[in-house]
Each structure stands twice: as structure tokens, then as C-alpha cells.
mmCIF file of C-alpha atoms in Angstrom:
data_model
loop_
_atom_site.group_PDB
_atom_site.id
_atom_site.type_symbol
_atom_site.label_atom_id
_atom_site.label_comp_id
_atom_site.label_asym_id
_atom_site.label_seq_id
_atom_site.Cartn_x
_atom_site.Cartn_y
_atom_site.Cartn_z
ATOM 1 C CA MET H 1 4.432 -88.726 58.657
ATOM 2 C CA LEU H 2 2.191 -87.691 55.921
ATOM 3 C CA GLN H 3 1.796 -84.346 57.831
ATOM 4 C CA ASN H 4 5.794 -83.663 57.257
ATOM 5 C CA MET H 5 4.961 -84.922 53.443
ATOM 6 C CA GLY H 6 2.452 -81.865 53.486
ATOM 7 C CA TYR H 7 -0.802 -83.854 53.655
ATOM 8 C CA GLU H 8 -4.035 -82.852 55.641
ATOM 9 C CA VAL H 9 -4.618 -85.858 57.103
ATOM 10 C CA HIS H 10 -8.266 -87.139 58.114
ATOM 11 C CA VAL H 11 -8.797 -90.298 60.121
ATOM 12 C CA ALA H 12 -11.915 -92.305 59.341
ATOM 13 C CA ALA H 13 -13.184 -94.971 61.980
ATOM 14 C CA ASN H 14 -16.171 -96.602 64.301
ATOM 15 C CA PHE H 15 -14.656 -94.812 67.622
ATOM 16 C CA THR H 16 -18.513 -95.426 69.376
ATOM 17 C CA HIS H 17 -18.365 -99.079 68.470
ATOM 18 C CA TYR H 18 -14.293 -99.741 69.540
ATOM 19 C CA GLY H 19 -14.101 -103.392 69.273
ATOM 20 C CA THR H 20 -11.716 -104.717 71.597
ATOM 21 C CA LEU H 21 -10.093 -101.630 73.761
ATOM 22 C CA SER H 22 -10.660 -100.351 76.625
ATOM 23 C CA GLY H 23 -13.349 -96.762 76.399
ATOM 24 C CA LYS H 24 -9.796 -95.770 78.228
ATOM 25 C CA SER H 25 -7.854 -96.195 75.605
ATOM 26 C CA ASN H 26 -10.038 -95.647 72.935
ATOM 27 C CA GLN H 27 -10.277 -91.583 74.574
ATOM 28 C CA LYS H 28 -6.208 -91.620 74.832
ATOM 29 C CA PHE H 29 -6.368 -92.544 71.489
ATOM 30 C CA ILE H 30 -8.972 -89.670 69.910
ATOM 31 C CA ASP H 31 -6.580 -87.520 72.190
ATOM 32 C CA TRP H 32 -3.513 -87.703 70.684
ATOM 33 C CA LEU H 33 -5.226 -87.699 66.872
ATOM 34 C CA TYR H 34 -6.470 -83.993 68.238
ATOM 35 C CA LYS H 35 -3.021 -83.178 69.306
ATOM 36 C CA LYS H 36 -1.300 -84.126 66.331
ATOM 37 C CA GLN H 37 -4.467 -81.577 64.436
ATOM 38 C CA ILE H 38 -5.591 -84.604 62.758
ATOM 39 C CA VAL H 39 -9.601 -84.066 61.308
ATOM 40 C CA VAL H 40 -11.415 -86.893 63.459
ATOM 41 C CA HIS H 41 -14.449 -88.263 61.603
ATOM 42 C CA ASP H 42 -16.664 -90.961 63.632
ATOM 43 C CA ILE H 43 -17.893 -93.366 61.502
ATOM 44 C CA SER H 44 -21.111 -96.302 61.763
ATOM 45 C CA LEU H 45 -18.152 -99.144 60.429
ATOM 46 C CA ARG H 46 -18.451 -102.042 62.042
ATOM 47 C CA ARG H 47 -17.401 -105.395 61.928
ATOM 48 C CA GLY H 48 -18.810 -108.555 60.154
ATOM 49 C CA PHE H 49 -21.252 -108.287 57.130
ATOM 50 C CA GLY H 50 -24.396 -108.868 60.314
ATOM 51 C CA ASN H 51 -23.797 -105.173 60.862
ATOM 52 C CA LEU H 52 -25.895 -104.234 58.223
ATOM 53 C CA LEU H 53 -27.485 -101.034 58.793
ATOM 54 C CA ASP H 54 -24.287 -99.374 60.317
ATOM 55 C CA ASN H 55 -22.766 -100.258 57.692
ATOM 56 C CA ILE H 56 -25.062 -98.837 54.965
ATOM 57 C CA ASN H 57 -24.917 -95.859 57.043
ATOM 58 C CA ALA H 58 -21.042 -95.631 56.813
ATOM 59 C CA LEU H 59 -21.475 -95.659 53.347
ATOM 60 C CA TRP H 60 -23.555 -92.461 53.132
ATOM 61 C CA ASP H 61 -21.099 -90.912 55.527
ATOM 62 C CA ILE H 62 -17.844 -92.249 53.308
ATOM 63 C CA ASN H 63 -19.299 -90.988 49.811
ATOM 64 C CA GLN H 64 -20.415 -87.578 51.234
ATOM 65 C CA LEU H 65 -16.868 -87.244 53.025
ATOM 66 C CA MET H 66 -15.091 -87.549 49.477
ATOM 67 C CA LYS H 67 -17.320 -85.737 47.656
ATOM 68 C CA GLN H 68 -16.728 -82.567 50.719
ATOM 69 C CA GLU H 69 -13.021 -83.421 51.240
ATOM 70 C CA HIS H 70 -11.633 -83.834 47.885
ATOM 71 C CA PHE H 71 -8.676 -86.515 48.719
ATOM 72 C CA THR H 72 -6.185 -86.963 47.368
ATOM 73 C CA PHE H 73 -6.135 -91.047 48.127
ATOM 74 C CA ILE H 74 -7.592 -92.759 50.971
ATOM 75 C CA HIS H 75 -5.566 -96.054 52.942
ATOM 76 C CA VAL H 76 -8.061 -98.621 54.325
ATOM 77 C CA HIS H 77 -7.221 -101.358 56.465
ATOM 78 C CA THR H 78 -9.982 -103.565 58.187
ATOM 79 C CA PRO H 79 -11.849 -105.803 56.086
ATOM 80 C CA ILE H 80 -15.245 -103.592 55.809
ATOM 81 C CA ALA H 81 -13.607 -100.495 55.210
ATOM 82 C CA SER H 82 -11.674 -102.133 52.785
ATOM 83 C CA VAL H 83 -15.039 -103.097 50.435
ATOM 84 C CA LEU H 84 -16.840 -99.818 51.226
ATOM 85 C CA GLY H 85 -13.825 -97.369 50.998
ATOM 86 C CA ARG H 86 -12.846 -99.244 47.562
ATOM 87 C CA ILE H 87 -16.280 -99.000 45.633
ATOM 88 C CA LEU H 88 -16.441 -95.647 46.796
ATOM 89 C CA GLY H 89 -12.846 -94.368 45.580
ATOM 90 C CA PHE H 90 -13.566 -95.721 42.384
ATOM 91 C CA LYS H 91 -17.437 -93.641 42.282
ATOM 92 C CA ASN H 92 -15.360 -90.970 43.180
ATOM 93 C CA LYS H 93 -12.336 -91.344 41.233
ATOM 94 C CA VAL H 94 -10.158 -91.220 44.717
ATOM 95 C CA PRO H 95 -7.029 -93.854 44.558
ATOM 96 C CA VAL H 96 -7.268 -96.595 47.146
ATOM 97 C CA ILE H 97 -4.355 -98.322 49.002
ATOM 98 C CA TYR H 98 -4.959 -101.225 50.807
ATOM 99 C CA THR H 99 -3.304 -102.793 53.847
ATOM 100 C CA ALA H 100 -4.730 -106.298 53.896
ATOM 101 C CA HIS H 101 -3.776 -107.606 57.776
ATOM 102 C CA GLY H 102 -4.108 -111.103 56.495
ATOM 103 C CA PHE H 103 -6.598 -112.056 53.953
ATOM 104 C CA HIS H 104 -9.443 -114.288 55.475
ATOM 105 C CA PHE H 105 -8.570 -116.821 52.964
ATOM 106 C CA SER H 106 -5.649 -118.948 54.226
ATOM 107 C CA LYS H 107 -3.964 -122.854 53.042
ATOM 108 C CA THR H 108 -4.626 -123.267 56.987
ATOM 109 C CA SER H 109 -8.152 -121.438 57.006
ATOM 110 C CA ALA H 110 -11.627 -122.648 57.171
ATOM 111 C CA LYS H 111 -13.147 -123.423 53.069
ATOM 112 C CA ILE H 112 -16.277 -121.666 53.557
ATOM 113 C CA ASN H 113 -13.414 -118.709 54.163
ATOM 114 C CA TRP H 114 -12.135 -118.614 50.456
ATOM 115 C CA LEU H 115 -16.257 -118.258 49.444
ATOM 116 C CA ILE H 116 -14.549 -113.805 49.908
ATOM 117 C CA PHE H 117 -11.865 -114.432 48.063
ATOM 118 C CA PRO H 118 -14.255 -113.550 44.417
ATOM 119 C CA ILE H 119 -15.111 -110.612 46.566
ATOM 120 C CA GLU H 120 -11.284 -109.751 46.849
ATOM 121 C CA TRP H 121 -10.576 -110.465 43.016
ATOM 122 C CA CYS H 122 -13.224 -108.481 42.136
ATOM 123 C CA LEU H 123 -12.271 -105.155 44.436
ATOM 124 C CA SER H 124 -8.440 -105.680 42.850
ATOM 125 C CA PHE H 125 -9.620 -104.347 39.523
ATOM 126 C CA ILE H 126 -10.330 -100.887 41.190
ATOM 127 C CA THR H 127 -7.292 -100.717 43.903
ATOM 128 C CA LYS H 128 -4.153 -98.890 43.164
ATOM 129 C CA GLN H 129 -2.050 -100.615 45.465
ATOM 130 C CA LEU H 130 -2.217 -103.385 47.754
ATOM 131 C CA ILE H 131 0.138 -103.964 50.453
ATOM 132 C CA VAL H 132 0.002 -107.714 52.298
ATOM 133 C CA ILE H 133 1.840 -108.160 55.715
ATOM 134 C CA ASN H 134 2.974 -111.674 55.181
ATOM 135 C CA LYS H 135 4.492 -113.724 52.971
ATOM 136 C CA GLU H 136 1.931 -116.504 51.772
ATOM 137 C CA ASP H 137 -0.566 -113.734 51.388
ATOM 138 C CA TYR H 138 2.002 -111.667 48.698
ATOM 139 C CA ALA H 139 2.635 -115.234 46.486
ATOM 140 C CA LEU H 140 -1.818 -115.413 46.692
ATOM 141 C CA ALA H 141 -1.799 -111.833 45.830
ATOM 142 C CA VAL H 142 1.264 -111.640 42.988
ATOM 143 C CA ARG H 143 -0.592 -114.635 41.414
ATOM 144 C CA HIS H 144 -3.763 -113.983 41.629
ATOM 145 C CA LEU H 145 -4.860 -110.810 42.316
ATOM 146 C CA HIS H 146 -4.827 -107.347 39.555
ATOM 147 C CA THR H 147 -4.015 -104.239 41.957
ATOM 148 C CA LYS H 148 -1.759 -101.625 40.469
ATOM 149 C CA TYR H 149 0.232 -102.433 42.659
ATOM 150 C CA ILE H 150 1.165 -105.210 44.909
ATOM 151 C CA ASP H 151 3.777 -104.661 48.160
ATOM 152 C CA TYR H 152 5.104 -106.690 50.937
ATOM 153 C CA GLN H 153 5.673 -104.936 54.124
ATOM 154 C CA ALA H 154 6.523 -107.154 57.230
ATOM 155 C CA GLY H 155 4.112 -105.352 59.827
ATOM 156 C CA VAL H 156 2.964 -102.185 60.793
ATOM 157 C CA GLY H 157 6.770 -101.758 62.649
ATOM 158 C CA ILE H 158 8.209 -102.746 65.950
ATOM 159 C CA ASN H 159 10.282 -100.372 68.316
ATOM 160 C CA TYR H 160 13.212 -103.743 67.330
ATOM 161 C CA LYS H 161 15.701 -101.162 69.205
ATOM 162 C CA LEU H 162 14.971 -102.997 71.837
ATOM 163 C CA LEU H 163 15.568 -106.535 71.199
ATOM 164 C CA GLN H 164 19.712 -105.611 72.430
ATOM 165 C CA GLU H 165 18.057 -104.236 75.686
ATOM 166 C CA SER H 166 15.947 -106.325 77.248
ATOM 167 C CA THR H 167 18.415 -107.506 80.407
ATOM 168 C CA LEU H 168 18.091 -110.844 82.066
ATOM 169 C CA THR H 169 18.160 -108.435 85.616
ATOM 170 C CA GLU H 170 14.837 -106.771 83.682
ATOM 171 C CA HIS H 171 13.419 -110.020 83.510
ATOM 172 C CA ILE H 172 13.691 -110.591 87.261
ATOM 173 C CA LYS H 173 12.085 -107.459 88.196
ATOM 174 C CA ALA H 174 9.439 -108.196 85.957
ATOM 175 C CA LYS H 175 8.677 -111.701 86.979
ATOM 176 C CA ASN H 176 9.247 -110.269 90.911
ATOM 177 C CA ASP H 177 6.084 -107.845 90.112
ATOM 178 C CA ILE H 178 3.910 -110.370 88.989
ATOM 179 C CA ILE H 179 4.597 -112.721 91.571
ATOM 180 C CA ARG H 180 3.533 -110.012 94.382
ATOM 181 C CA LYS H 181 0.366 -109.191 91.837
ATOM 182 C CA PHE H 182 -0.484 -112.345 91.696
ATOM 183 C CA HIS H 183 0.670 -114.402 94.916
ATOM 184 C CA LEU H 184 2.194 -116.771 92.856
ATOM 185 C CA PRO H 185 5.515 -119.150 94.508
ATOM 186 C CA GLU H 186 8.825 -117.802 94.459
ATOM 187 C CA ASN H 187 9.908 -120.613 92.171
ATOM 188 C CA VAL H 188 7.164 -120.473 89.920
ATOM 189 C CA ARG H 189 7.558 -120.590 85.626
ATOM 190 C CA ILE H 190 5.980 -117.728 83.955
ATOM 191 C CA ILE H 191 3.852 -118.818 80.031
ATOM 192 C CA VAL H 192 2.060 -115.905 78.644
ATOM 193 C CA SER H 193 0.073 -115.088 75.804
ATOM 194 C CA VAL H 194 -1.448 -111.552 74.646
ATOM 195 C CA GLY H 195 -4.449 -111.920 72.864
ATOM 196 C CA GLU H 196 -8.308 -111.224 72.986
ATOM 197 C CA LEU H 197 -10.163 -114.303 74.000
ATOM 198 C CA SER H 198 -11.726 -114.993 70.873
ATOM 199 C CA ALA H 199 -11.818 -118.876 68.741
ATOM 200 C CA ARG H 200 -9.140 -117.931 66.610
ATOM 201 C CA LYS H 201 -6.992 -116.873 69.447
ATOM 202 C CA ASN H 202 -7.326 -120.540 70.784
ATOM 203 C CA HIS H 203 -5.856 -120.322 74.648
ATOM 204 C CA ARG H 204 -7.946 -123.173 74.375
ATOM 205 C CA ILE H 205 -5.194 -125.605 73.516
ATOM 206 C CA VAL H 206 -2.844 -123.921 75.491
ATOM 207 C CA LEU H 207 -4.837 -124.673 79.165
ATOM 208 C CA GLU H 208 -5.123 -128.542 77.633
ATOM 209 C CA ALA H 209 -1.323 -128.686 77.364
ATOM 210 C CA LEU H 210 -0.743 -126.959 80.646
ATOM 211 C CA GLN H 211 -2.615 -129.786 82.289
ATOM 212 C CA LYS H 212 -1.507 -132.671 80.503
ATOM 213 C CA LEU H 213 2.057 -131.551 80.906
ATOM 214 C CA GLY H 214 1.567 -131.909 85.321
ATOM 215 C CA ARG H 215 3.259 -129.014 87.105
ATOM 216 C CA THR H 216 1.763 -126.393 89.164
ATOM 217 C CA ASP H 217 4.389 -124.346 89.599
ATOM 218 C CA VAL H 218 3.809 -123.557 86.026
ATOM 219 C CA HIS H 219 1.522 -120.532 86.351
ATOM 220 C CA TYR H 220 -0.485 -118.640 82.780
ATOM 221 C CA ILE H 221 -1.208 -115.168 82.563
ATOM 222 C CA ILE H 222 -3.899 -114.233 79.504
ATOM 223 C CA ALA H 223 -3.519 -110.759 78.557
ATOM 224 C CA GLY H 224 -6.627 -109.911 77.014
ATOM 225 C CA LYS H 225 -10.641 -109.270 77.467
ATOM 226 C CA GLY H 226 -13.474 -110.999 74.807
ATOM 227 C CA ARG H 227 -16.650 -113.193 75.106
ATOM 228 C CA LEU H 228 -14.778 -116.411 76.012
ATOM 229 C CA LEU H 229 -13.577 -115.764 79.124
ATOM 230 C CA GLY H 230 -16.287 -117.341 80.718
ATOM 231 C CA TYR H 231 -15.592 -120.555 78.872
ATOM 232 C CA LEU H 232 -11.930 -120.255 78.997
ATOM 233 C CA GLN H 233 -12.695 -119.891 83.369
ATOM 234 C CA GLU H 234 -15.106 -122.902 83.276
ATOM 235 C CA LEU H 235 -12.884 -125.271 81.169
ATOM 236 C CA SER H 236 -9.756 -124.338 83.712
ATOM 237 C CA ILE H 237 -11.907 -125.579 86.694
ATOM 238 C CA GLU H 238 -13.140 -128.976 84.470
ATOM 239 C CA LEU H 239 -9.023 -129.777 83.412
ATOM 240 C CA ASN H 240 -8.328 -128.532 87.524
ATOM 241 C CA ILE H 241 -5.771 -126.276 86.735
ATOM 242 C CA SER H 242 -7.501 -123.041 87.648
ATOM 243 C CA ASP H 243 -5.726 -122.132 89.945
ATOM 244 C CA GLN H 244 -2.642 -121.732 87.563
ATOM 245 C CA ILE H 245 -4.384 -119.629 84.939
ATOM 246 C CA HIS H 246 -4.893 -115.660 85.835
ATOM 247 C CA PHE H 247 -6.830 -113.167 83.311
ATOM 248 C CA LEU H 248 -5.515 -109.806 83.177
ATOM 249 C CA ASN H 249 -8.197 -108.174 81.191
ATOM 250 C CA TYR H 250 -7.026 -105.865 78.418
ATOM 251 C CA THR H 251 -4.002 -104.044 79.390
ATOM 252 C CA THR H 252 -1.213 -101.580 78.342
ATOM 253 C CA ALA H 253 1.447 -103.449 80.275
ATOM 254 C CA ILE H 254 2.660 -105.505 77.446
ATOM 255 C CA ARG H 255 6.411 -105.191 77.791
ATOM 256 C CA ASN H 256 6.048 -105.666 81.079
ATOM 257 C CA ILE H 257 4.356 -109.055 81.035
ATOM 258 C CA ASN H 258 6.396 -110.353 78.193
ATOM 259 C CA LEU H 259 9.595 -109.675 80.203
ATOM 260 C CA ALA H 260 8.128 -111.232 82.327
ATOM 261 C CA ALA H 261 7.814 -114.658 80.574
ATOM 262 C CA ASP H 262 10.171 -117.343 81.108
ATOM 263 C CA VAL H 263 8.048 -119.032 77.853
ATOM 264 C CA ALA H 264 5.675 -117.018 75.514
ATOM 265 C CA VAL H 265 2.901 -119.023 73.403
ATOM 266 C CA LEU H 266 1.329 -117.841 70.549
ATOM 267 C CA PRO H 267 -1.020 -120.555 69.915
ATOM 268 C CA SER H 268 -3.468 -118.383 66.573
ATOM 269 C CA LEU H 269 -5.763 -120.219 64.209
ATOM 270 C CA ARG H 270 -5.075 -117.200 61.674
ATOM 271 C CA GLU H 271 -3.322 -114.701 62.116
ATOM 272 C CA GLY H 272 -2.337 -111.537 59.421
ATOM 273 C CA LEU H 273 1.060 -110.964 61.098
ATOM 274 C CA SER H 274 0.139 -111.310 64.819
ATOM 275 C CA ARG H 275 1.826 -108.283 66.814
ATOM 276 C CA ALA H 276 1.690 -110.103 69.866
ATOM 277 C CA GLY H 277 4.547 -112.341 68.974
ATOM 278 C CA LEU H 278 6.531 -110.052 67.511
ATOM 279 C CA GLU H 279 6.780 -107.950 71.050
ATOM 280 C CA SER H 280 7.225 -110.459 72.887
ATOM 281 C CA ILE H 281 10.623 -111.143 70.580
ATOM 282 C CA ARG H 282 11.472 -107.942 71.187
ATOM 283 C CA ASP H 283 11.233 -108.542 74.567
ATOM 284 C CA GLY H 284 13.372 -111.569 74.726
ATOM 285 C CA ALA H 285 10.602 -114.182 75.496
ATOM 286 C CA TYR H 286 10.978 -117.322 73.712
ATOM 287 C CA LEU H 287 8.542 -117.648 71.602
ATOM 288 C CA LEU H 288 6.729 -120.782 71.064
ATOM 289 C CA GLY H 289 4.157 -120.071 67.883
ATOM 290 C CA ALA H 290 0.950 -121.729 65.768
ATOM 291 C CA ASP H 291 2.955 -122.936 63.047
ATOM 292 C CA ILE H 292 0.412 -120.598 60.395
ATOM 293 C CA ARG H 293 1.032 -117.734 58.725
ATOM 294 C CA GLY H 294 1.746 -114.468 60.387
ATOM 295 C CA ILE H 295 3.386 -116.500 63.006
ATOM 296 C CA LYS H 296 5.982 -119.050 61.734
ATOM 297 C CA ASP H 297 7.113 -115.997 59.295
ATOM 298 C CA TYR H 298 9.567 -114.672 61.622
ATOM 299 C CA ILE H 299 10.363 -117.078 64.021
ATOM 300 C CA LEU H 300 13.123 -117.387 62.104
ATOM 301 C CA ASN H 301 15.252 -120.065 64.246
ATOM 302 C CA ASP H 302 15.304 -122.330 67.032
ATOM 303 C CA GLU H 303 16.968 -119.401 69.346
ATOM 304 C CA ILE H 304 14.115 -117.141 68.395
ATOM 305 C CA GLY H 305 11.525 -120.084 69.321
ATOM 306 C CA GLN H 306 9.351 -122.609 67.893
ATOM 307 C CA THR H 307 6.518 -123.775 66.360
ATOM 308 C CA PHE H 308 3.494 -126.120 66.797
ATOM 309 C CA ASN H 309 0.681 -127.357 64.915
ATOM 310 C CA PRO H 310 -2.243 -125.119 66.988
ATOM 311 C CA ARG H 311 -4.207 -128.082 67.283
ATOM 312 C CA ASP H 312 -2.268 -130.546 68.961
ATOM 313 C CA SER H 313 -1.658 -129.993 72.892
ATOM 314 C CA GLU H 314 0.498 -133.271 73.109
ATOM 315 C CA VAL H 315 3.264 -131.338 70.725
ATOM 316 C CA LEU H 316 2.661 -127.834 72.588
ATOM 317 C CA ALA H 317 3.022 -129.617 76.738
ATOM 318 C CA ARG H 318 6.504 -131.441 75.072
ATOM 319 C CA LEU H 319 7.682 -128.254 73.973
ATOM 320 C CA LEU H 320 6.928 -126.176 77.269
ATOM 321 C CA SER H 321 7.621 -129.489 78.952
ATOM 322 C CA GLN H 322 11.663 -128.883 76.459
ATOM 323 C CA THR H 323 11.569 -124.709 77.323
ATOM 324 C CA VAL H 324 10.151 -123.351 80.172
ATOM 325 C CA ASP H 325 12.771 -123.774 82.663
ATOM 326 C CA ASN H 326 15.575 -122.813 80.532
ATOM 327 C CA THR H 327 17.386 -119.397 81.548
ATOM 328 C CA ARG H 328 17.061 -116.768 79.081
ATOM 329 C CA VAL H 329 19.530 -115.758 76.506
ATOM 330 C CA GLN H 330 20.357 -112.503 74.340
ATOM 331 C CA LEU H 331 19.604 -113.199 70.573
ATOM 332 C CA SER H 332 22.145 -113.387 68.300
ATOM 333 C CA GLN H 333 23.672 -110.370 66.009
ATOM 334 C CA GLN H 334 22.405 -112.342 62.681
ATOM 335 C CA SER H 335 19.014 -113.094 64.235
ATOM 336 C CA ILE H 336 19.195 -109.579 65.670
ATOM 337 C CA ASN H 337 19.153 -108.733 61.874
ATOM 338 C CA GLN H 338 17.297 -110.955 59.735
ATOM 339 C CA LEU H 339 14.433 -109.549 62.541
ATOM 340 C CA MET H 340 15.016 -106.171 62.059
ATOM 341 C CA ILE H 341 13.159 -106.083 58.458
ATOM 342 C CA PHE H 342 9.914 -105.635 61.449
ATOM 343 C CA ASP H 343 11.314 -102.894 62.923
ATOM 344 C CA ARG H 344 9.470 -99.478 62.429
ATOM 345 C CA LYS H 345 12.176 -97.685 60.767
ATOM 346 C CA ASN H 346 12.255 -99.976 58.003
ATOM 347 C CA ILE H 347 8.242 -99.305 58.079
ATOM 348 C CA ASP H 348 8.275 -96.225 57.828
ATOM 349 C CA GLN H 349 10.417 -95.868 54.758
ATOM 350 C CA GLN H 350 8.582 -98.351 52.805
ATOM 351 C CA MET H 351 5.322 -96.376 53.383
ATOM 352 C CA TYR H 352 7.248 -92.925 52.587
ATOM 353 C CA ALA H 353 7.900 -94.853 49.024
ATOM 354 C CA VAL H 354 4.328 -95.518 48.637
ATOM 355 C CA TYR H 355 2.812 -92.039 49.791
ATOM 356 C CA GLN H 356 4.923 -90.270 47.386
ATOM 357 C CA LYS H 357 4.554 -92.654 44.315
ATOM 358 C CA ILE H 358 0.778 -92.205 44.732
ATOM 359 C CA GLY H 359 0.526 -88.985 45.377
ATOM 360 C CA MET H 360 3.045 -87.912 42.806
ATOM 361 C CA GLU H 361 0.493 -90.290 40.354
ATOM 362 C CA ASN H 362 -2.795 -87.614 42.180
ATOM 363 C CA ALA H 363 -1.002 -84.531 42.160
ATOM 364 C CA ASP H 364 -3.412 -82.758 41.186
ATOM 365 C CA ARG H 365 -5.604 -83.640 44.708
ATOM 366 C CA PHE H 366 -4.589 -82.095 48.137
ATOM 367 C CA ARG H 367 -5.575 -83.760 50.498
ATOM 368 C CA ASP H 368 -5.253 -87.500 52.480
ATOM 369 C CA THR H 369 -6.963 -89.831 54.838
ATOM 370 C CA LEU H 370 -6.693 -92.688 56.611
ATOM 371 C CA GLY H 371 -9.656 -95.068 57.005
#
């Protein structure tokens, strides 16, 4: 998009320590950037304030980049990058767009998370454009922050044309593939979750619900990797359901997994706007999602899915009992029309307008970076 608008695009990110991505996916992304003739900068940005030395080095590197490249504007996406980017943008008189993928402080977050709010409040004075991706964050930002422009944008965009292309035949084929892969019984019912194995993603509650469900024909597939793998494996043994739990590690075959699902479960304790849930809906799975910001935004009615308290395994077990045996049905046109706000085309139109606005206000600069 930015190249089509006449910009030279730079991407600054940590390509050495790439988090929950696989090494193969990280390299694939780098290759794609070079193929698109995007200038790549490997910066030592690390998640969390605990990696202080790396982030100090990143501060220096980003400052040098801004001095050398004379960027028209920068667009930051992650919390630490947003802090460093906005401070250095202010110092170097480069306007900053910040897409907040879910504030760490919210109605359902721990009280300690609100210690971050004063930092965000202060930085809002030097932020040109704030984009928030759920309605709760938008209401908070409009009420309390001082950013020049604040826009609500429904995520980063999903190809929702596929909403009308998921068929029962595809579901049966994908399910049979999963049955063969894991040597499951033919009459199996499949629950799927996609997300890293972390406390925030809360897969534990699904294991507890599955144990309460008491059905050996229901199996749970988790696509993701993370530090809680061992803990979840041990918990499944304690609950006597280990034969029903299957860990897929990191995978890019998300559509096939969702197509195989009889029910998708998204039990997170905190989200910005979970892409995993949007993709499960896209692929025709019925979604049981935590009743939190960033998930309930798109569970618009009972045809799409239902919400539950992510700390209540009894309620989740009851919902699974009510839904896991249901036959897949095509969403109504009314539901599809409501979901198109999350479609990639709609998001691209919104981003084009943002880039055009910020670019025109800073027409004396001639380059752009994404960080």
C-alpha cells in the first residue's frame, strides 16, 4: 500500500529474537520483505522492560535511523516499540502513528496493569495518530488520552470473502485429515484452540472443562508453542484426559485446523482483538469465546458463537455439552454483513486514509518506516 502511494518503506524489528514464531516463518517473512524491496533493519527491541540493555541499544539504533533516513512518519505496533518510537519521534520531529493492539489496562485486567496508564497518558501528548482495535479501548482513549487523532479500526484485516466459501465437505475432509494424523476414533468430536501456551491464553480452563464434560470421544487440539507446554501436559495427566489432548506446536496450517473443528474455543484472559477467533469464524467453526474485550467484539450473536467467563470451567463444560455435537451451518447473510467490518479490504481503506492524512500533513518529508 505505502509503496503504491510513492513511499520507500522501511521495517525495523527484532529478527534475531522473534518470539513465538518459528525460525522458518521468521526467515520466510524476511525473504518476503526483501522480495518486496522493503528496507530491513534488525533492531534489538525486546518485549517487556526486563530486557533493559537490549532496549537501550535499540533506542540508540532507532535514533540513528531517524537522523539518517529523514522519515516522513513512523508506524509502531508493540508496547515497547511504541514507547521508544514516540519518544524518539518527538525528539527528531517525526510524527508517529501507534496501533495499540489492546491496551494492557482494561476493565478485566489486573489492577497492577493500570500502573502503565500514566505512561500512555503522557505519551498521548506526543502521538500524532492513535489506532485502537476494539471498542472498549476506543471509548477509553477518547475519554482520557490527548492524541491528535484517535480512530477505531476493527483489527488488521481478515480475508472474510472466505466466510461464504467454507463448506460441510471441506469440514469433513479436514476432520478426516486430523483423525488420520492423530489416530483418532472415527466418531470423534474435535475442539480447537489457536494461541501461544501462556497464562494469558488460559488453555488450562479448557482442560478443566473437558474433564468435567466427561466424554472420551471429545478431543482437544491446541495449535501454538510456549513455556507452559510442560505444565499443560502434566495437568492433562492429573485430570486423566491426556489421551484426549493434542499439542500441534507452531503451525501455519490454521485454516485446515479450524475447518476440522466441531467447536473452536478462545479462553484468553486478555486480548486486543484476537485474530485466532476471527479466523475460526472465517473458517466456519462455532466459537466459544471469553467474555472480554477483543473477543466479544465479534461474537455478535448466538449464530456466530457464545461468550463465557474465562475463569469458570463449569460454564464452559456446559456450553461444550450443548454445542460440540451440532452440525456445521452456514452463517446467515445478515451475520456475514455484520462481520465484514473485519474484512481486509475495509481495513486497508481505513489505513490508506490514515497514511494519506498524516503524509499530507508532513509533505516536506519523503520516506516512511514501519516499526
